[in-house]
Short mmCIF file of C-alpha atoms and ligand atoms in Angstrom, two decimals:
data_model
loop_
_atom_site.label_atom_id
_atom_site.label_comp_id
_atom_site.label_asym_id
_atom_site.label_seq_id
_atom_site.Cartn_x
_atom_site.Cartn_y
_atom_site.Cartn_z
CA UNK H 29 -0.23 -21.25 -15.79
CA UNK H 30 -3.96 -21.19 -16.24
CA UNK H 31 -4.11 -24.99 -16.42
CA UNK H 32 -3.23 -25.33 -12.75
CA UNK H 33 -5.66 -22.77 -11.38
CA UNK H 34 -8.11 -24.08 -8.78
CA UNK H 35 -10.19 -26.84 -10.31
CA UNK H 36 -13.87 -26.50 -9.56
CA UNK H 37 -16.43 -29.17 -9.84
CA UNK H 38 -19.37 -26.87 -10.42
CA UNK H 39 -21.83 -29.69 -10.99
CA UNK H 40 -21.56 -31.54 -7.72
CA UNK H 41 -20.12 -29.10 -5.22
CA UNK H 42 -22.57 -26.93 -3.41
CA UNK H 43 -21.75 -23.97 -1.20
CA UNK H 44 -22.26 -23.69 2.53
CA UNK H 45 -25.10 -21.27 3.11
CA UNK H 46 -25.40 -19.55 6.44
CA UNK H 47 -28.93 -18.17 6.93
CA UNK H 48 -29.43 -14.74 8.48
CA UNK H 49 -30.20 -16.24 11.87
CA UNK H 50 -26.80 -17.96 11.95
CA UNK H 51 -24.48 -15.02 11.37
CA UNK H 52 -23.83 -11.55 12.70
CA UNK H 53 -23.74 -9.48 9.51
CA UNK H 54 -26.57 -6.98 9.63
CA UNK H 55 -27.83 -4.58 6.96
CA UNK H 56 -27.39 -1.70 9.38
CA UNK H 57 -23.59 -2.19 9.01
CA UNK H 58 -23.73 -1.79 5.24
CA UNK H 59 -23.36 1.61 3.64
CA UNK H 60 -26.72 3.07 2.58
CA UNK H 61 -25.89 3.59 -1.11
CA UNK H 62 -24.38 0.12 -1.40
CA UNK H 63 -27.66 -1.27 -0.09
CA UNK H 64 -29.58 0.79 -2.67
CA UNK H 65 -27.50 -0.71 -5.49
CA UNK H 66 -27.87 -4.26 -4.15
CA UNK H 67 -31.66 -3.89 -3.83
CA UNK H 68 -32.08 -2.38 -7.28
CA UNK H 69 -30.12 -5.20 -8.95
CA UNK H 70 -32.14 -7.74 -6.99
CA UNK H 71 -35.50 -6.13 -7.86
CA UNK H 72 -34.58 -6.39 -11.53
CA UNK H 73 -34.04 -10.13 -11.27
CA UNK H 74 -30.26 -10.24 -10.92
CA UNK H 75 -28.09 -11.92 -8.33
CA UNK H 76 -26.67 -9.20 -6.11
CA UNK H 77 -23.95 -10.03 -3.59
CA UNK H 78 -21.75 -8.02 -1.32
CA UNK H 79 -18.30 -9.51 -2.03
CA UNK H 80 -14.65 -9.46 -1.02
CA UNK H 81 -13.09 -7.67 1.94
CA UNK H 82 -16.29 -6.03 3.16
CA UNK H 83 -17.98 -9.36 4.00
CA UNK H 84 -14.80 -10.57 5.70
CA UNK H 85 -14.46 -7.39 7.75
CA UNK H 86 -18.11 -7.19 8.78
CA UNK H 87 -18.09 -10.81 9.95
CA UNK H 88 -14.98 -10.00 11.99
CA UNK H 89 -16.67 -6.93 13.48
CA UNK H 90 -14.30 -4.54 11.70
CA UNK H 91 -15.13 -1.46 9.62
CA UNK H 92 -14.64 -2.27 5.91
CA UNK H 93 -12.44 -0.01 3.78
CA UNK H 94 -14.89 -0.18 0.89
CA UNK H 95 -17.94 -2.14 -0.26
CA UNK H 96 -17.77 -4.11 -3.52
CA UNK H 97 -20.68 -5.73 -5.29
CA UNK H 98 -20.77 -8.86 -7.45
CA UNK H 99 -23.65 -9.64 -9.81
CA UNK H 100 -24.66 -11.82 -12.73
CA UNK H 101 -25.83 -8.71 -14.62
CA UNK H 102 -23.44 -7.74 -17.42
CA UNK H 103 -21.82 -4.30 -17.23
CA UNK H 104 -24.21 -3.09 -19.95
CA UNK H 105 -27.22 -4.32 -17.97
CA UNK H 106 -25.92 -2.55 -14.86
CA UNK H 107 -25.46 0.66 -16.84
CA UNK H 108 -29.07 0.54 -17.99
CA UNK H 109 -30.29 0.30 -14.40
CA UNK H 110 -28.36 3.27 -12.98
CA UNK H 111 -28.28 6.77 -14.41
CA UNK H 112 -25.17 7.52 -12.35
CA UNK H 113 -23.25 4.53 -13.78
CA UNK H 114 -20.02 4.67 -15.78
CA UNK H 115 -18.27 1.73 -17.36
CA UNK H 116 -14.54 1.79 -16.73
CA UNK H 117 -11.50 -0.18 -17.79
CA UNK H 118 -10.00 -0.55 -21.23
CA UNK H 119 -11.35 -3.92 -22.18
CA UNK H 120 -12.23 -5.06 -18.70
CA UNK H 121 -15.58 -3.41 -18.16
CA UNK H 122 -16.44 -2.63 -14.59
CA UNK H 123 -19.44 -0.59 -13.55
CA UNK H 124 -18.78 2.39 -11.30
CA UNK H 125 -21.86 3.89 -9.71
CA UNK H 126 -21.36 7.39 -8.40
CA UNK H 127 -23.06 8.94 -5.43
CA UNK H 128 -22.39 12.59 -4.76
CA UNK H 129 -18.88 13.86 -5.36
CA UNK H 130 -16.87 11.35 -3.41
CA UNK H 131 -18.48 7.96 -3.40
CA UNK H 132 -18.02 5.31 -6.09
CA UNK H 133 -19.48 1.85 -5.71
CA UNK H 134 -17.87 -0.81 -7.86
CA UNK H 135 -20.13 -3.42 -9.41
CA UNK H 136 -18.36 -6.35 -11.08
CA UNK H 137 -19.94 -9.12 -13.10
CA UNK H 138 -18.99 -12.60 -11.79
CA UNK H 139 -15.92 -13.89 -13.59
CA UNK H 140 -14.14 -17.15 -14.09
CA UNK H 141 -10.73 -18.48 -14.96
CA UNK H 142 -10.70 -19.43 -18.66
CA UNK H 143 -9.82 -22.98 -19.68
CA UNK H 144 -6.29 -23.37 -21.07
CA UNK H 145 -7.49 -24.20 -24.59
CA UNK H 146 -9.56 -21.01 -24.73
CA UNK H 147 -6.58 -18.67 -24.53
CA UNK H 148 -5.81 -16.44 -27.53
CA UNK H 149 -2.58 -17.22 -29.37
CA UNK H 150 -0.94 -13.89 -28.60
CA UNK H 151 0.45 -14.06 -25.01
CA UNK H 152 0.08 -10.27 -24.78
CA UNK H 153 -3.69 -10.76 -24.92
CA UNK H 154 -3.80 -13.28 -22.05
CA UNK H 155 -4.11 -10.78 -19.22
CA UNK H 156 -7.18 -9.08 -20.67
CA UNK H 157 -8.65 -12.39 -21.71
CA UNK H 158 -8.37 -13.75 -18.16
CA UNK H 159 -10.09 -10.67 -16.78
CA UNK H 160 -12.96 -10.75 -19.24
CA UNK H 161 -14.56 -14.15 -18.91
CA UNK H 162 -17.90 -13.94 -17.18
CA UNK H 163 -18.76 -16.86 -14.94
CA UNK H 164 -20.96 -18.19 -12.15
CA UNK H 165 -20.74 -16.99 -8.53
CA UNK H 166 -18.91 -20.20 -7.68
CA UNK H 167 -16.35 -19.68 -10.42
CA UNK H 168 -15.98 -16.11 -9.25
CA UNK H 169 -15.26 -17.28 -5.70
CA UNK H 170 -12.52 -19.64 -6.90
CA UNK H 171 -10.63 -17.00 -8.85
CA UNK H 172 -10.18 -14.90 -5.70
CA UNK H 173 -7.01 -15.04 -3.61
CA UNK H 174 -7.79 -16.21 -0.05
CA UNK H 175 -10.74 -18.18 1.28
CA UNK H 176 -11.72 -15.38 3.70
CA UNK H 177 -11.86 -12.96 0.74
CA UNK H 178 -14.28 -15.09 -1.24
CA UNK H 179 -17.37 -14.93 0.98
CA UNK H 180 -20.61 -13.54 -0.42
CA UNK H 181 -23.54 -11.83 1.30
CA UNK H 182 -26.73 -12.41 -0.67
CA UNK H 183 -29.17 -9.51 -0.53
CA UNK H 184 -32.04 -11.80 -1.62
CA UNK H 185 -32.22 -13.59 1.74
CA UNK H 186 -29.40 -11.97 3.78
CA UNK H 187 -27.47 -15.26 3.87
CA UNK H 188 -23.69 -15.78 3.62
CA UNK H 189 -22.64 -17.97 0.70
CA UNK H 190 -19.34 -19.82 1.11
CA UNK H 191 -17.94 -21.85 -1.82
CA UNK H 192 -14.38 -22.17 -0.57
CA UNK H 193 -14.35 -22.88 3.18
CA UNK H 194 -13.80 -19.25 4.14
CA UNK H 195 -16.20 -19.33 7.11
CA UNK H 196 -14.20 -22.05 8.84
CA UNK H 197 -10.93 -20.23 8.19
CA UNK H 198 -12.44 -17.01 9.51
CA UNK H 199 -13.42 -18.81 12.67
CA UNK H 200 -9.95 -20.36 13.05
CA UNK H 201 -8.30 -17.04 12.17
CA UNK H 202 -6.40 -18.76 9.40
CA UNK H 203 -5.37 -17.23 6.08
CA UNK H 204 -5.51 -19.84 3.34
CA UNK H 205 -4.91 -19.56 -0.41
CA UNK H 206 -7.67 -20.86 -2.69
CA UNK H 207 -5.96 -23.69 -4.59
CA UNK H 208 -2.24 -24.42 -4.61
CA UNK H 209 -0.27 -21.47 -3.16
CA UNK H 210 2.67 -22.03 -5.47
CA UNK H 211 0.45 -21.89 -8.54
CA UNK H 212 -1.59 -18.93 -7.33
CA UNK H 213 1.55 -16.97 -6.37
CA UNK H 214 3.09 -17.70 -9.76
CA UNK H 215 -0.09 -16.37 -11.44
CA UNK H 216 0.16 -13.15 -9.46
CA UNK H 217 3.21 -12.66 -7.19
CA UNK H 218 1.61 -9.60 -5.50
CA UNK H 219 -0.65 -12.10 -3.70
CA UNK H 220 2.40 -12.91 -1.51
CA UNK H 221 2.41 -9.28 -0.35
CA UNK H 222 -1.33 -9.43 0.23
CA UNK H 223 -0.87 -12.56 2.33
CA UNK H 224 1.57 -10.84 4.68
CA UNK H 225 -0.59 -7.72 4.77
CA UNK H 226 -3.74 -9.59 5.85
CA UNK H 227 -1.77 -11.66 8.34
CA UNK H 228 -0.65 -8.45 10.01
CA UNK H 229 -3.88 -6.46 9.67
CA UNK H 230 -6.17 -9.21 10.92
CA UNK H 231 -3.71 -10.98 13.19
CA UNK H 232 -4.32 -14.28 11.36
CA UNK H 233 -1.91 -17.15 10.96
CA UNK H 234 -0.48 -18.54 7.73
CA UNK H 235 -0.44 -22.29 7.20
CA UNK H 236 2.72 -24.23 6.34
CA UNK H 237 1.55 -24.62 2.74
CA UNK H 238 1.33 -20.88 2.28
CA UNK H 239 4.76 -20.29 3.87
CA UNK H 240 6.31 -22.90 1.59
CA UNK H 241 4.62 -21.27 -1.40
CA UNK H 242 6.06 -17.87 -0.48
CA UNK H 243 9.55 -19.26 0.11
CA UNK H 244 9.53 -21.01 -3.27
CA UNK H 245 7.99 -18.21 -5.31
CA UNK H 246 9.54 -15.16 -3.62
CA UNK H 247 11.94 -14.39 -6.52
CA UNK H 248 8.95 -13.95 -8.88
CA UNK H 249 8.00 -10.74 -7.13
CA UNK H 250 10.94 -9.09 -8.92
CA UNK H 251 8.89 -9.37 -12.13
CA UNK H 252 5.78 -7.65 -10.73
CA UNK H 253 4.98 -4.13 -11.85
CA UNK H 254 6.97 -1.70 -9.65
CA UNK H 255 4.04 0.76 -9.72
CA UNK H 256 1.70 -1.86 -8.29
CA UNK H 257 4.23 -2.94 -5.66
CA UNK H 258 4.80 0.69 -4.66
CA UNK H 259 1.05 1.21 -4.22
CA UNK H 260 0.92 -1.90 -2.04
CA UNK H 261 3.86 -0.66 0.03
CA UNK H 262 2.05 2.62 0.66
CA UNK H 263 -1.00 0.61 1.66
CA UNK H 264 1.07 -1.19 4.30
CA UNK H 265 1.82 2.21 5.81
CA UNK H 266 -1.78 3.39 5.55
CA UNK H 267 -2.87 0.34 7.51
CA UNK H 268 -0.07 0.74 10.05
CA UNK H 269 1.46 -2.69 9.31
CA UNK H 270 4.56 -1.75 7.31
CA UNK H 271 7.12 -2.61 10.00
CA UNK H 272 5.56 -6.02 10.60
CA UNK H 273 5.08 -6.88 6.92
CA UNK H 274 8.50 -5.74 5.79
CA UNK H 275 10.26 -7.53 8.63
CA UNK H 276 8.34 -10.70 7.85
CA UNK H 277 9.17 -10.22 4.16
CA UNK H 278 12.84 -10.04 5.03
CA UNK H 279 12.71 -13.31 6.96
CA UNK H 280 10.96 -15.00 4.00
CA UNK H 281 13.48 -13.58 1.46
CA UNK H 282 10.69 -11.56 -0.13
CA UNK H 283 12.03 -8.10 0.68
CA UNK H 284 14.74 -7.87 -1.97
CA UNK H 285 12.66 -9.05 -4.96
CA UNK H 286 9.84 -6.81 -3.72
CA UNK H 287 11.93 -3.66 -3.47
CA UNK H 288 14.43 -3.82 -6.31
CA UNK H 289 17.25 -5.39 -4.26
CA UNK H 290 16.75 -3.15 -1.20
CA UNK H 291 18.48 -4.28 2.00
CA UNK H 292 17.20 -3.16 5.37
CA UNK H 293 19.53 -2.04 8.14
CA UNK H 294 19.64 -2.92 11.83
CA UNK H 295 17.21 -0.30 13.10
CA UNK H 296 15.05 0.00 9.96
CA UNK H 297 12.08 -1.99 11.27
CA UNK H 298 12.34 -0.39 14.70
CA UNK H 299 12.06 2.98 13.00
CA UNK H 300 9.17 2.00 10.72
CA UNK H 301 7.01 1.18 13.72
CA UNK H 302 6.95 4.68 15.30
CA UNK H 303 6.82 6.17 11.79
CA UNK H 304 3.61 4.24 11.22
CA UNK H 305 2.24 5.59 14.50
CA UNK H 306 3.23 9.10 13.42
CA UNK H 307 1.26 8.69 10.15
CA UNK H 308 -1.71 7.43 12.08
CA UNK H 309 -1.59 10.55 14.26
CA UNK H 310 -1.18 12.97 11.35
CA UNK H 311 -3.63 11.08 9.10
CA UNK H 312 -1.26 11.17 6.11
CA UNK H 313 1.37 8.91 4.64
CA UNK H 314 4.53 10.80 3.76
CA UNK H 315 6.48 8.89 1.13
CA UNK H 316 9.60 11.06 1.42
CA UNK H 317 9.79 10.23 5.13
CA UNK H 318 9.35 6.56 4.32
CA UNK H 319 12.20 6.72 1.83
CA UNK H 320 14.46 8.48 4.33
CA UNK H 321 13.54 5.93 7.03
CA UNK H 322 14.34 3.03 4.72
CA UNK H 323 17.81 4.38 4.03
CA UNK H 324 18.85 6.12 7.23
CA UNK H 325 20.78 3.14 8.60
CA UNK H 326 22.96 2.90 5.53
CA UNK H 327 23.22 6.67 5.46
CA UNK H 328 24.85 6.71 8.92
CA UNK H 329 27.28 4.05 7.81
CA UNK H 330 28.39 6.20 4.92
CA UNK H 331 28.19 9.53 6.73
CA UNK H 332 29.20 8.96 10.37
CA UNK H 333 28.76 12.19 12.32
CA UNK H 334 32.20 11.82 13.91
CA UNK H 335 33.77 12.21 10.47
CA UNK H 336 32.58 15.88 10.32
CA UNK H 337 31.98 15.76 6.60
CA UNK H 338 31.17 18.93 4.67
CA UNK H 339 27.42 19.23 4.02
CA UNK H 340 27.94 19.10 0.24
CA UNK H 341 29.52 15.72 0.59
CA UNK H 342 26.74 14.49 2.90
CA UNK H 343 24.17 15.67 0.37
CA UNK H 344 25.94 13.91 -2.46
CA UNK H 345 26.21 10.64 -0.54
CA UNK H 346 22.55 10.73 0.52
CA UNK H 347 21.43 11.33 -3.08
CA UNK H 348 23.67 8.53 -4.33
CA UNK H 349 22.22 6.11 -1.78
CA UNK H 350 18.63 6.82 -2.80
CA UNK H 351 19.14 6.74 -6.56
CA UNK H 352 18.84 2.99 -7.38
CA UNK H 353 15.63 2.62 -5.34
CA UNK H 354 14.09 5.76 -6.87
CA UNK H 355 15.03 4.60 -10.36
CA UNK H 356 13.51 1.15 -9.78
CA UNK H 357 10.18 2.59 -8.64
CA UNK H 358 10.41 5.53 -11.06
CA UNK H 359 9.88 7.98 -8.24
CA UNK H 360 9.60 11.66 -9.08
CA UNK H 361 12.76 13.69 -8.77
CA UNK H 362 11.08 15.91 -6.16
CA UNK H 363 10.46 12.96 -3.88
CA UNK H 364 14.09 11.90 -4.00
CA UNK H 365 15.09 15.47 -3.32
CA UNK H 366 12.83 15.68 -0.24
CA UNK H 367 14.13 12.37 1.12
CA UNK H 368 17.69 13.56 0.62
CA UNK H 369 16.93 16.80 2.48
CA UNK H 370 15.47 14.78 5.35
CA UNK H 371 18.64 12.71 5.64
CA UNK H 372 20.87 15.76 5.46
CA UNK H 373 18.65 17.46 8.06
CA UNK H 374 19.13 14.46 10.37
CA UNK H 375 22.87 14.78 9.86
CA UNK H 376 22.78 18.44 10.88
CA UNK H 377 20.77 17.57 13.98
CA UNK H 378 23.04 14.67 14.90
CA UNK H 379 26.23 16.76 14.83
CA UNK H 380 24.73 19.21 17.36
CA UNK H 381 24.44 22.96 17.70
CA UNK H 382 26.92 25.61 16.69
CA UNK H 383 27.73 24.78 13.09
CA UNK H 384 27.83 27.10 10.12
CA UNK H 385 24.44 27.76 8.51
CA UNK H 386 22.51 26.82 11.65
CA UNK H 387 20.27 29.89 11.60
CA UNK H 388 19.31 29.36 7.99
CA UNK H 389 18.67 25.69 8.71
CA UNK H 390 16.39 26.52 11.64
CA UNK H 391 14.41 28.94 9.48
CA UNK H 392 13.96 26.52 6.63
CA UNK H 393 10.34 25.40 6.24
CA UNK H 394 11.44 21.78 5.69
CA UNK H 395 13.33 21.60 8.99
CA UNK H 396 10.45 20.63 11.34
CA UNK H 397 9.79 17.57 9.18
CA UNK H 398 13.47 16.59 9.32
CA UNK H 399 13.32 17.10 13.07
CA UNK H 400 10.39 14.68 13.31
CA UNK H 401 12.44 12.15 11.37
CA UNK H 402 15.44 12.71 13.65
CA UNK H 403 13.30 12.38 16.78
CA UNK H 404 11.84 9.08 15.57
CA UNK H 405 15.28 7.79 14.66
CA UNK H 406 16.74 8.68 18.08
CA UNK H 407 13.79 6.90 19.67
CA UNK H 408 14.22 3.80 17.49
CA UNK H 409 17.98 3.57 17.94
CA UNK H 410 18.07 4.44 21.65
CA UNK H 411 20.12 7.48 20.73
CA UNK H 412 20.90 10.63 22.66
CA UNK H 413 17.51 12.06 23.60
CA UNK H 414 19.18 15.12 25.18
CA UNK H 415 20.08 16.14 21.63
CA UNK H 416 16.41 16.03 20.71
CA UNK H 417 15.55 18.31 23.63
CA UNK H 418 18.28 20.80 22.76
CA UNK H 419 17.12 21.08 19.17
CA UNK H 420 13.49 21.20 20.20
CA UNK H 421 14.29 24.34 22.23
CA UNK H 422 16.34 25.88 19.43
CA UNK H 423 13.54 25.24 16.94
CA UNK H 424 10.97 26.60 19.30
CA UNK H 425 12.81 29.89 19.73
CA UNK H 426 14.25 30.25 16.26
CA UNK H 427 11.94 28.61 13.73
CA UNK H 428 9.65 31.04 11.93
CA UNK H 429 7.18 29.17 9.74
CA UNK H 430 7.76 30.27 6.15
CA UNK H 431 4.07 31.01 5.56
CA UNK H 432 3.91 33.86 8.10
CA UNK H 433 2.75 36.80 5.98
CA UNK H 434 4.16 39.70 8.00
CA UNK H 435 7.83 39.16 7.25
CA UNK H 436 9.59 40.81 4.37
CA UNK H 437 11.38 38.31 2.19
CA UNK H 438 14.79 37.81 3.61
CA UNK H 439 17.11 37.86 0.67
CA UNK H 440 20.07 36.74 2.72
CA UNK H 441 18.46 33.48 3.68
CA UNK H 442 16.05 32.87 0.82
CA UNK H 443 17.17 33.99 -2.57
CA UNK H 444 20.77 35.00 -2.38
CA UNK H 445 22.46 33.35 -5.33
CA UNK H 446 25.26 31.21 -4.03
CA UNK H 447 28.69 32.37 -5.08
CA UNK H 448 30.29 29.39 -6.67
CA UNK H 449 33.61 28.45 -5.21
CA UNK H 450 35.97 28.02 -8.09
CA UNK H 451 37.13 24.44 -8.19
CA UNK H 452 40.79 23.73 -8.33
CA UNK H 453 42.16 22.88 -11.76
CA UNK H 454 42.33 19.14 -12.17
CA UNK H 455 46.10 19.03 -12.58
CA UNK H 456 46.92 20.66 -9.22
P1 ATP L 11 -9.10 -4.19 1.72
O1 ATP L 11 -9.91 -3.43 0.70
O2 ATP L 11 -9.63 -4.12 3.10
O3 ATP L 11 -7.63 -3.89 1.63
P2 ATP L 11 -9.92 -6.45 0.15
O4 ATP L 11 -9.90 -7.93 0.41
O5 ATP L 11 -11.27 -5.85 -0.08
O6 ATP L 11 -9.19 -5.76 1.37
P3 ATP L 11 -9.25 -5.42 -2.40
O7 ATP L 11 -7.89 -5.11 -2.96
O8 ATP L 11 -10.21 -4.31 -2.21
O9 ATP L 11 -8.96 -6.18 -1.05
O10 ATP L 11 -9.88 -6.52 -3.35
C1 ATP L 11 -11.23 -6.91 -3.30
C2 ATP L 11 -11.35 -8.42 -3.49
O11 ATP L 11 -10.84 -8.77 -4.80
C3 ATP L 11 -10.55 -9.26 -2.52
O12 ATP L 11 -11.25 -9.49 -1.32
C4 ATP L 11 -10.34 -10.54 -3.30
O13 ATP L 11 -11.47 -11.36 -3.26
C5 ATP L 11 -10.18 -10.03 -4.72
N1 ATP L 11 -8.76 -9.79 -5.07
C6 ATP L 11 -8.05 -8.65 -4.93
N2 ATP L 11 -6.80 -8.80 -5.34
C7 ATP L 11 -6.70 -10.06 -5.79
C8 ATP L 11 -5.65 -10.82 -6.40
N3 ATP L 11 -4.45 -10.29 -6.60
N4 ATP L 11 -5.92 -12.10 -6.75
C9 ATP L 11 -7.16 -12.64 -6.56
N5 ATP L 11 -8.18 -11.98 -6.01
C10 ATP L 11 -7.97 -10.70 -5.64
MG1 MG L 12 -11.61 -3.81 -0.56
#
C-alpha cells in the first residue's frame, strides 16, 4: 500500500513559486489570528505556510471554512512559542492554538509518507506510524489528496508554493488526485467522497483517470469507518451539495458501499435538493429529516395511503425500514425514533383531514417539522399541493406550540396512559 504512494524526487524537482505580484491572495483576506500565528513562527526562524483548503478557496475568491497552518517546527517547538497552545491527538501530535472561546487554529508539522521498509511489524501500528513521520514541505504536499488542496502560501515572502501542479488545475477548474487515483483511493477510500464533494462545491470537473479510479475502488468504501462516512455525509448537507453528490455516487456505484447497502428511490434526489435549501434557510442540518427523506420513497411503497393502514402498523413498518441503516451507522435510538415520527406524520398528512386522533396530532410539538417534510416531499414528487394548503390552514388554526406557558397541562392529550387493547389469544 505505502509502496505505491506518490513517488517524489525531492532532489531534482523544484516547486513553481508564484510571487506576490503574480497572484490575488492578499493578507487582508486571512483571519487576523491566523496571521499572528504565521508571523510568530516566521519570526522565530521556522517555515510558516498557510496550507490546504484555505489557499485553494482564497485563490478562487471564496471564503474559506477554516485556516490551517503547516510548519517545520515540531509540535513541542510550537507549544513553546504560544502560551495558548495545546497538543492534541493520541500519538499524532497536532498543535491547537486557542483564541478566545471559539477559535482554534491548527498548526501541523510537515509530514511525509514513510518508506515501505520503515513500517513497524504490527499492522495495527501502521496508521499511527504513517501519521507521525515528519517531512519536508514537498513531501507534505505529496501526501495530500488533490493537487488543488496542496498549495502553500508562504508568509515569508507572500508567495504561493506549488509542488504538485495545483495552480494549473485551479486555473483549468480540474480536480486531480496526487499520484495514481486507484492507489490513493485504496489508501483512504473516503477520498472518493471528497472528490465528489469538491466537484460539486467548486463546480470542477473530474478527469477520466479519477473516474476510473472511483469505479474500480468503489467497493472499498464499505470498509471505511461508518462514523467518518456519516460525518462526511452531514458535511455534504452543510455545504448544500448532498443531492448532487449522492446522485453522482449512485451513478458511479459508490452509494451502496458508502451507506451500508442503502438504495435510493425515484424521488430521493429530487427531495434532497429542496431539503438542502431548507437547511440553508434555517442554518441547521437536521439528521432526522435527512433520514426520513432518504427512506420516504420506500416508505410509500410499503405504506400506500390508499391501503388505509392502522397507524400502529405504519409506525412499525417505518421503524423496520430505518433499522438496518441506523444499525450500520450506530445512530442513537432517539434519532431513529424522530425519523420514524416524521414518516408517520407524512402518512397522516397524506391521507387527509378527518381521521381519528387528528386534534392530538395537530397539537403535537413535532408536527410542524413533519409538515415541513411533507411539504418538501409534495414539492419534489409533484404531489397534491392542495393537500398542503388544507393542512397549512388546519395547523395555523389548531396548532398550539407546546412551549406556550399559559396552558394547563392537558392530561387527555399529553399524559393519559394508553389503555392497552388486549390482544387476541394466539390460538383464535
Ligand atoms: P474544507 O475545509 O473547505 O472542507 P479542505 O480541503 O480544507 O476543505 P479539510 O478536511 O479541512 O479539507 O482538510 C485540510 C487539508 O488536509 C486538505 O486540503 C488536504 O490537503 C488534506 N487532507 C484532508 N483529508 C485528506 C485525505 N483524506 N487524504 C489526504 N489529504 C487530506
Ligand atoms: Mg479545511
